[in-house]
CSV table of C-alpha atoms in Angstrom, one decimal:
chain,number,residue,atom,x,y,z
A,1,MET,CA,37.4,-30.6,20.4
A,2,PHE,CA,34.8,-30.9,17.7
A,3,ASP,CA,35.4,-33.5,14.5
A,4,ASP,CA,35.6,-32.0,11.4
A,5,THR,CA,32.4,-34.2,10.3
A,6,GLU,CA,30.2,-32.2,12.6
A,7,VAL,CA,31.0,-29.1,10.9
A,8,THR,CA,28.5,-27.8,8.2
A,9,GLU,CA,29.3,-25.4,5.9
A,10,VAL,CA,26.4,-23.0,5.0
A,11,THR,CA,26.7,-21.8,1.5
A,12,ARG,CA,25.2,-18.1,0.0
A,13,THR,CA,22.5,-19.5,-1.5
A,14,GLN,CA,21.3,-21.2,1.3
A,15,GLN,CA,21.6,-18.1,3.6
A,16,PHE,CA,19.5,-16.0,1.0
A,17,ALA,CA,17.2,-19.5,0.9
A,18,GLU,CA,17.2,-18.5,4.9
A,19,VAL,CA,16.4,-15.0,4.6
A,20,VAL,CA,13.7,-15.2,1.8
A,21,ASP,CA,12.3,-18.2,3.9
A,22,GLU,CA,11.9,-15.8,7.3
A,23,SER,CA,11.1,-12.9,5.6
A,24,ILE,CA,8.7,-13.2,3.0
A,25,VAL,CA,7.7,-17.1,2.6
A,26,GLN,CA,6.7,-17.5,6.4
A,27,PRO,CA,5.1,-14.2,6.8
A,28,THR,CA,3.1,-14.6,3.6
A,29,LYS,CA,2.0,-18.0,4.8
A,30,ILE,CA,0.8,-17.0,7.7
A,31,ALA,CA,-0.7,-13.5,6.5
A,32,TRP,CA,-2.6,-15.8,3.8
A,33,SER,CA,-3.8,-18.0,6.7
A,34,ASP,CA,-6.4,-15.1,7.7
A,35,TRP,CA,-9.4,-14.4,5.1
A,36,ARG,CA,-9.0,-11.0,5.7
A,37,THR,CA,-5.6,-10.9,4.1
A,38,LYS,CA,-7.1,-12.8,1.0
A,39,ILE,CA,-9.9,-10.6,0.2
A,40,GLY,CA,-7.8,-7.7,1.1
A,41,MET,CA,-5.1,-8.8,-1.8
A,42,ILE,CA,-7.8,-9.9,-4.0
A,43,ILE,CA,-9.2,-6.4,-4.0
A,44,ILE,CA,-5.8,-4.3,-3.7
A,45,SER,CA,-4.8,-6.6,-6.9
A,46,LEU,CA,-7.9,-5.9,-8.7
A,47,PHE,CA,-6.9,-2.0,-7.7
A,48,PHE,CA,-3.6,-2.4,-9.4
A,49,LEU,CA,-5.0,-4.3,-12.4
A,50,MET,CA,-7.7,-1.3,-13.3
A,51,GLY,CA,-4.3,0.6,-13.4
A,52,ALA,CA,-2.4,-1.1,-15.2
A,53,VAL,CA,-4.9,-1.9,-18.1
A,54,THR,CA,-5.8,1.6,-17.8
A,55,SER,CA,-1.9,2.6,-18.3
A,56,LEU,CA,-1.5,0.2,-21.5
A,57,HIS,CA,-4.6,1.9,-22.8
A,58,ARG,CA,-3.6,5.1,-22.8
A,59,HIS,CA,-0.3,3.9,-24.9
A,60,GLY,CA,-2.1,2.3,-27.2
A,61,TYR,CA,-2.3,-1.3,-26.1
A,62,GLU,CA,-6.1,-1.6,-26.7
A,63,TRP,CA,-5.9,-5.5,-26.1
A,64,PHE,CA,-8.6,-5.1,-22.9
A,65,ASN,CA,-11.2,-3.6,-25.2
A,66,GLY,CA,-11.1,-6.7,-27.7
A,67,ALA,CA,-11.0,-9.0,-24.6
A,68,LEU,CA,-14.4,-7.4,-23.2
A,69,ALA,CA,-16.0,-7.5,-27.1
A,70,ALA,CA,-15.2,-11.5,-26.9
A,71,VAL,CA,-16.5,-12.3,-24.2
A,72,GLY,CA,-19.8,-10.5,-25.7
A,73,ILE,CA,-19.5,-7.4,-22.8
A,74,PRO,CA,-20.2,-4.5,-24.6
A,75,TRP,CA,-19.1,-1.5,-22.5
A,76,GLN,CA,-15.7,-0.3,-23.9
A,77,LEU,CA,-12.6,1.7,-22.1
A,78,GLY,CA,-12.3,4.8,-23.2
A,79,GLU,CA,-10.9,8.4,-22.4
A,80,PRO,CA,-14.0,10.4,-20.5
A,81,ARG,CA,-14.9,13.0,-22.9
A,82,ALA,CA,-17.5,15.2,-24.0
A,83,GLN,CA,-20.3,13.7,-25.8
A,84,GLN,CA,-19.1,10.3,-25.6
A,85,ALA,CA,-22.3,8.5,-24.9
A,86,PRO,CA,-25.2,9.7,-26.9
A,87,GLU,CA,-27.5,10.4,-24.0
A,88,ARG,CA,-26.4,13.0,-20.9
A,89,PHE,CA,-27.2,11.8,-17.2
A,90,LEU,CA,-27.8,7.8,-18.0
A,91,ARG,CA,-28.5,6.0,-14.4
A,92,PRO,CA,-26.0,3.2,-13.9
A,93,PHE,CA,-27.7,-0.3,-15.2
A,94,GLU,CA,-30.0,1.5,-17.9
A,95,SER,CA,-27.4,1.0,-20.6
A,96,TRP,CA,-24.6,-2.1,-20.6
A,97,GLU,CA,-22.6,0.0,-23.3
A,98,TYR,CA,-22.4,2.4,-20.0
A,99,PRO,CA,-22.9,0.4,-16.7
A,100,LEU,CA,-22.5,3.2,-14.1
A,101,GLY,CA,-24.2,5.8,-16.4
A,102,THR,CA,-23.2,9.0,-17.9
A,103,ASP,CA,-22.7,12.5,-16.3
A,104,MET,CA,-24.0,16.1,-17.7
A,105,MET,CA,-21.4,15.8,-20.3
A,106,GLY,CA,-22.2,12.7,-21.7
A,107,ARG,CA,-19.0,10.6,-20.1
A,108,ASP,CA,-18.8,7.3,-19.1
A,109,LEU,CA,-18.4,7.1,-15.3
A,110,LEU,CA,-17.1,3.5,-15.6
A,111,SER,CA,-13.8,4.7,-18.1
A,112,GLY,CA,-13.9,7.9,-15.3
A,113,ILE,CA,-13.3,5.7,-12.6
A,114,PHE,CA,-10.7,3.7,-14.6
A,115,TRP,CA,-9.1,6.7,-15.8
A,116,ALA,CA,-8.3,7.9,-12.4
A,117,THR,CA,-6.8,4.9,-11.0
A,118,PRO,CA,-3.1,4.9,-12.6
A,119,GLN,CA,-3.0,8.6,-10.7
A,120,MET,CA,-4.2,7.4,-8.0
A,121,ILE,CA,-1.6,4.5,-7.4
A,122,GLN,CA,1.5,6.6,-8.3
A,123,MET,CA,-0.1,9.1,-5.1
A,124,VAL,CA,-0.3,5.4,-3.1
A,125,ILE,CA,3.2,4.1,-4.2
A,126,ALA,CA,5.2,7.8,-3.9
A,127,ALA,CA,2.9,8.0,-0.1
A,128,GLY,CA,3.8,4.6,0.9
A,129,VAL,CA,7.6,4.6,-0.1
A,130,PHE,CA,8.3,7.9,1.4
A,131,VAL,CA,7.0,7.5,4.7
A,132,THR,CA,8.2,3.9,5.2
A,133,VAL,CA,11.8,4.6,4.0
A,134,VAL,CA,12.0,7.9,6.2
A,135,ALA,CA,10.4,6.5,9.0
A,136,THR,CA,12.5,3.5,9.0
A,137,VAL,CA,15.8,5.7,8.4
A,138,ILE,CA,15.2,7.9,11.1
A,139,GLY,CA,13.6,5.4,13.9
A,140,THR,CA,16.4,2.5,13.2
A,141,THR,CA,19.2,5.2,13.4
A,142,ALA,CA,17.9,6.9,16.5
A,143,GLY,CA,16.9,3.5,18.2
A,144,TYR,CA,20.1,1.5,17.5
A,145,LYS,CA,22.9,4.5,17.9
A,146,ARG,CA,21.7,6.1,20.8
A,147,GLY,CA,23.3,9.2,22.6
A,148,ASN,CA,23.3,12.8,20.6
A,149,THR,CA,22.1,10.9,17.3
A,150,GLU,CA,18.8,9.7,19.1
A,151,THR,CA,18.0,13.2,20.6
A,152,VAL,CA,18.3,15.0,17.6
A,153,LEU,CA,16.8,12.8,15.4
A,154,MET,CA,13.7,12.1,18.0
A,155,THR,CA,13.8,15.7,18.7
A,156,LEU,CA,13.0,16.5,15.3
A,157,THR,CA,10.2,13.8,15.0
A,158,ASP,CA,8.5,15.2,17.8
A,159,ILE,CA,8.6,18.3,15.9
A,160,ALA,CA,6.8,17.0,13.0
A,161,MET,CA,4.6,15.1,14.9
A,162,THR,CA,3.0,18.6,16.5
A,163,ILE,CA,2.7,20.4,13.0
A,164,PRO,CA,-1.2,19.9,12.0
A,165,GLY,CA,-0.7,17.8,8.8
A,166,LEU,CA,-4.0,19.1,6.9
A,167,PRO,CA,-3.1,23.4,7.0
A,168,LEU,CA,0.5,22.3,5.9
A,169,VAL,CA,-0.4,20.2,3.3
A,170,ILE,CA,-2.3,23.1,1.7
A,171,VAL,CA,0.0,25.7,2.2
A,172,ILE,CA,2.4,23.5,0.5
A,173,VAL,CA,0.2,23.0,-2.4
A,174,ALA,CA,-0.7,26.7,-2.6
A,175,LEU,CA,2.8,27.1,-3.2
A,176,ILE,CA,3.9,24.2,-5.5
A,177,ASP,CA,0.7,24.1,-7.8
A,178,THR,CA,1.7,20.6,-8.9
A,179,THR,CA,0.0,17.9,-10.5
A,180,ASN,CA,2.9,15.3,-11.0
A,181,PRO,CA,1.0,12.3,-8.9
A,182,PHE,CA,4.3,11.4,-7.0
A,183,LEU,CA,4.8,15.0,-5.7
A,184,LEU,CA,1.5,15.0,-4.8
A,185,GLY,CA,1.8,11.8,-2.6
A,186,ILE,CA,4.8,12.7,-1.4
A,187,ILE,CA,3.5,16.2,-0.3
A,188,LEU,CA,0.0,14.4,1.1
A,189,SER,CA,2.0,12.4,3.7
A,190,ILE,CA,4.5,14.9,4.5
A,191,ASN,CA,4.6,14.6,8.4
A,192,ALA,CA,2.9,10.8,8.1
A,193,TRP,CA,6.3,9.1,8.6
A,194,ALA,CA,6.3,10.9,12.3
A,195,GLY,CA,4.5,8.4,14.3
A,196,LEU,CA,6.0,5.6,12.4
A,197,ALA,CA,9.4,6.8,13.1
A,198,ARG,CA,8.1,7.0,16.9
A,199,SER,CA,7.0,3.4,16.3
A,200,ILE,CA,10.3,1.8,15.0
A,201,HIS,CA,12.3,3.6,17.6
A,202,SER,CA,10.7,1.6,20.4
A,203,GLN,CA,10.9,-1.1,18.9
A,204,VAL,CA,14.5,-1.0,17.8
A,205,LEU,CA,15.3,0.0,21.8
A,206,SER,CA,14.0,-3.4,22.3
A,207,LEU,CA,15.8,-5.4,19.5
A,208,ARG,CA,19.1,-4.0,19.9
A,209,GLU,CA,19.3,-6.1,23.5
A,210,HIS,CA,18.3,-9.4,22.4
A,211,SER,CA,20.7,-11.9,22.5
A,212,TYR,CA,21.6,-12.5,18.7
A,213,VAL,CA,22.3,-8.7,18.6
A,214,GLU,CA,24.6,-8.6,21.5
A,215,ALA,CA,26.2,-11.6,19.8
A,216,SER,CA,26.5,-10.2,16.6
A,217,ARG,CA,28.1,-7.1,18.2
A,218,THR,CA,30.7,-9.4,20.2
A,219,MET,CA,31.5,-11.0,16.7
A,220,GLY,CA,32.5,-7.8,15.2
A,221,VAL,CA,29.8,-7.5,13.1
A,222,GLY,CA,29.4,-3.5,11.8
A,223,THR,CA,26.5,-1.5,12.8
A,224,SER,CA,25.0,-1.5,8.7
A,225,GLY,CA,25.3,-5.4,9.2
A,226,ILE,CA,23.4,-5.7,12.0
A,227,LEU,CA,20.9,-3.3,11.2
A,228,ARG,CA,20.5,-5.2,7.7
A,229,LYS,CA,20.6,-8.6,9.3
A,230,ASP,CA,19.4,-8.4,12.5
A,231,ILE,CA,17.1,-5.6,12.8
A,232,LEU,CA,15.0,-5.1,10.0
A,233,PRO,CA,14.3,-8.7,8.8
A,234,ASN,CA,12.2,-7.7,12.3
A,235,LEU,CA,10.9,-4.8,11.3
A,236,MET,CA,9.3,-5.7,7.6
A,237,PRO,CA,6.3,-7.2,8.9
A,238,TYR,CA,5.8,-4.1,10.7
A,239,ILE,CA,6.7,-1.6,8.1
A,240,MET,CA,4.5,-3.5,5.6
A,241,ILE,CA,1.4,-3.1,7.1
A,242,ASN,CA,2.6,0.7,8.1
A,243,PHE,CA,2.4,1.2,4.5
A,244,THR,CA,-0.6,-0.1,4.0
A,245,PHE,CA,-1.8,2.7,6.5
A,246,ALA,CA,0.1,5.1,4.5
A,247,ALA,CA,-1.4,4.1,1.3
A,248,ARG,CA,-5.0,4.3,2.7
A,249,GLY,CA,-4.2,7.7,4.1
A,250,VAL,CA,-3.2,9.3,1.1
A,251,ILE,CA,-6.2,8.2,-1.0
A,252,TYR,CA,-8.6,9.6,1.6
A,253,ALA,CA,-6.8,12.8,1.9
A,254,SER,CA,-6.1,13.2,-2.2
A,255,VAL,CA,-9.9,12.7,-2.8
A,256,ALA,CA,-10.8,15.6,0.4
A,257,LEU,CA,-8.6,17.7,-1.4
A,258,TYR,CA,-10.0,17.5,-5.0
A,259,PHE,CA,-13.4,17.3,-3.9
A,260,LEU,CA,-13.1,20.6,-1.9
A,261,GLY,CA,-11.2,22.1,-4.7
A,262,VAL,CA,-8.1,22.3,-3.4
A,263,LEU,CA,-5.7,20.7,-5.5
A,264,SER,CA,-5.6,21.4,-9.1
A,265,TYR,CA,-6.9,19.3,-11.6
A,266,ASP,CA,-7.5,18.7,-15.2
A,267,GLY,CA,-10.4,16.5,-16.8
A,268,ILE,CA,-11.6,14.2,-14.0
A,269,GLY,CA,-8.2,13.0,-13.2
A,270,ASN,CA,-9.4,11.9,-9.5
A,271,TRP,CA,-12.4,10.4,-8.0
A,272,GLY,CA,-12.7,13.4,-5.8
A,273,VAL,CA,-13.0,15.8,-8.7
A,274,MET,CA,-15.9,13.4,-10.3
A,275,MET,CA,-17.5,14.0,-6.4
A,276,ASN,CA,-16.9,17.5,-7.0
A,277,MET,CA,-18.3,18.0,-10.2
A,278,ALA,CA,-21.4,15.9,-8.7
A,279,TYR,CA,-21.8,18.0,-5.9
A,280,ALA,CA,-20.8,21.6,-7.4
A,281,VAL,CA,-21.7,21.6,-11.2
A,282,MET,CA,-24.6,18.8,-11.4
A,283,GLY,CA,-26.6,19.0,-8.4
A,284,ALA,CA,-26.0,15.5,-7.1
A,285,PHE,CA,-28.1,16.8,-3.5
A,286,GLU,CA,-30.8,19.2,-5.3
A,287,VAL,CA,-31.7,17.1,-8.2
A,288,PRO,CA,-33.6,14.5,-7.8
A,289,GLY,CA,-32.1,10.7,-9.5
A,290,ARG,CA,-28.6,12.4,-9.5
A,291,MET,CA,-27.1,11.0,-6.0
A,292,TYR,CA,-25.6,8.0,-8.6
A,293,LEU,CA,-23.0,10.8,-9.4
A,294,LEU,CA,-22.0,10.8,-6.2
A,295,LEU,CA,-21.9,7.5,-5.1
A,296,VAL,CA,-20.0,6.1,-8.3
A,297,PRO,CA,-17.4,7.6,-7.7
A,298,MET,CA,-17.2,7.2,-3.8
A,299,ALA,CA,-18.0,3.2,-4.6
A,300,PRO,CA,-14.1,2.8,-5.2
A,301,VAL,CA,-12.9,4.9,-2.5
A,302,VAL,CA,-15.2,2.7,0.1
A,303,ILE,CA,-13.9,-0.6,-1.3
A,304,VAL,CA,-9.7,0.0,-2.1
A,305,SER,CA,-10.0,1.4,1.2
A,306,PHE,CA,-11.9,-1.3,2.7
A,307,GLY,CA,-9.3,-4.0,1.2
A,308,PHE,CA,-6.2,-2.0,2.6
A,309,ILE,CA,-8.6,-2.3,5.9
A,310,LEU,CA,-8.8,-6.1,5.8
A,311,PHE,CA,-4.8,-6.5,4.4
A,312,SER,CA,-3.5,-4.8,7.4
A,313,GLN,CA,-5.9,-6.5,9.5
A,314,GLY,CA,-5.1,-9.5,8.2
A,315,THR,CA,-1.2,-9.4,8.5
A,316,ASP,CA,-1.5,-7.7,12.0
A,317,ARG,CA,-1.3,-11.8,12.5
A,318,LEU,CA,2.3,-11.5,12.0
A,319,PHE,CA,2.8,-9.9,15.1
A,320,ASN,CA,1.0,-12.7,17.0
A,321,PRO,CA,3.5,-14.9,18.8
A,322,ARG,CA,1.6,-17.8,19.1
A,323,VAL,CA,0.9,-17.7,15.3
A,324,ARG,CA,4.6,-17.1,14.4
A,325,THR,CA,5.6,-19.8,17.3
A,326,ARG,CA,2.8,-22.8,15.5
A,327,HIS,CA,4.1,-21.9,11.8
A,328,GLU,CA,8.2,-21.8,13.0
A,329,GLY,CA,7.3,-24.9,14.8
A,330,THR,CA,5.9,-26.7,11.7
A,331,THR,CA,8.5,-25.7,9.6
A,332,MET,CA,11.6,-26.9,12.3
A,333,SER,CA,9.3,-30.5,12.0
A,334,GLU,CA,9.3,-30.7,8.8
A,335,ALA,CA,12.9,-29.9,8.4
A,336,GLU,CA,13.5,-32.6,11.3
A,337,ASP,CA,11.4,-35.3,9.7
A,338,GLU,CA,13.6,-34.2,6.4
A,339,ASN,CA,16.9,-34.8,8.2
A,340,THR,CA,15.3,-38.4,9.8
A,341,ILE,CA,14.7,-39.5,6.5
A,342,GLN,CA,17.8,-38.5,4.8
A,343,GLY,CA,20.0,-38.9,7.6
A,344,PRO,CA,22.4,-36.4,9.5
A,345,VAL,CA,24.3,-34.2,7.4
A,346,LYS,CA,28.5,-34.9,7.5
């Protein structure tokens, strides 16, 4: 019925390129077209850059201080310790060697903010990965398999949603007194996956009825293949957005619990610890002129959270059908123009 010249073979390289284009390139173009996404990505990138620089410095790679000195910046990154600065309670911008001031022990507050960043990033990554992986596995499996599997998994999800998160975290932390940031990240988001699993379950219930999924089932494609190739690519933007929500949530939770003294700490390894010491030990509210001790560690919490909020709001355009259609139309038009110039494939 069809001539051999009309059959076009698709190589693995072309299939891989198509998946990358649909899953990464096009969503990135759509997200980057929004100013909120750009600012959010810049803030998040700076947050991770601070963590990378501090981690390298801790391992003896002090090129960052060399770069600062080379451009004439007097401040130097160093471990926050007593007598780090010659003066105590130095206010912000009184000395450019300690631009954000010092505390009652003469510790540099800017170095303290940098020093706490790697631990915060480790908790953010652990919580984000834990929440998205558990929610995706449970929500996708329940939505696609249906039957008893769906009943069991959704019952577990509903139970997890009914357990109050904060008391559960406090009990677990009391039983497992750990300072491991990866474990803390998982504990702080112990039941945060339940709401996302419910949402993914609803998405999969809709996706499984689409014609291309039905076509895959008719062609004999296995469940794992359908989930991997037909279902998950459509869920990735939604999962990515919820990853940012989980990251923001663990930042709030860790800072709050460190501020309340629920979590154990050593030194000033978290912005919440810095706020706790400013409030409980250094009299940030009682002594005039010491409010900066509370505001300085609060600033990165606000800025990083703002970055995650902007990023999640910007990537929300990925769910806008008009925006996706416009970008897909542009891509298809470019492909059609290219075929017109090069001629039909033979």
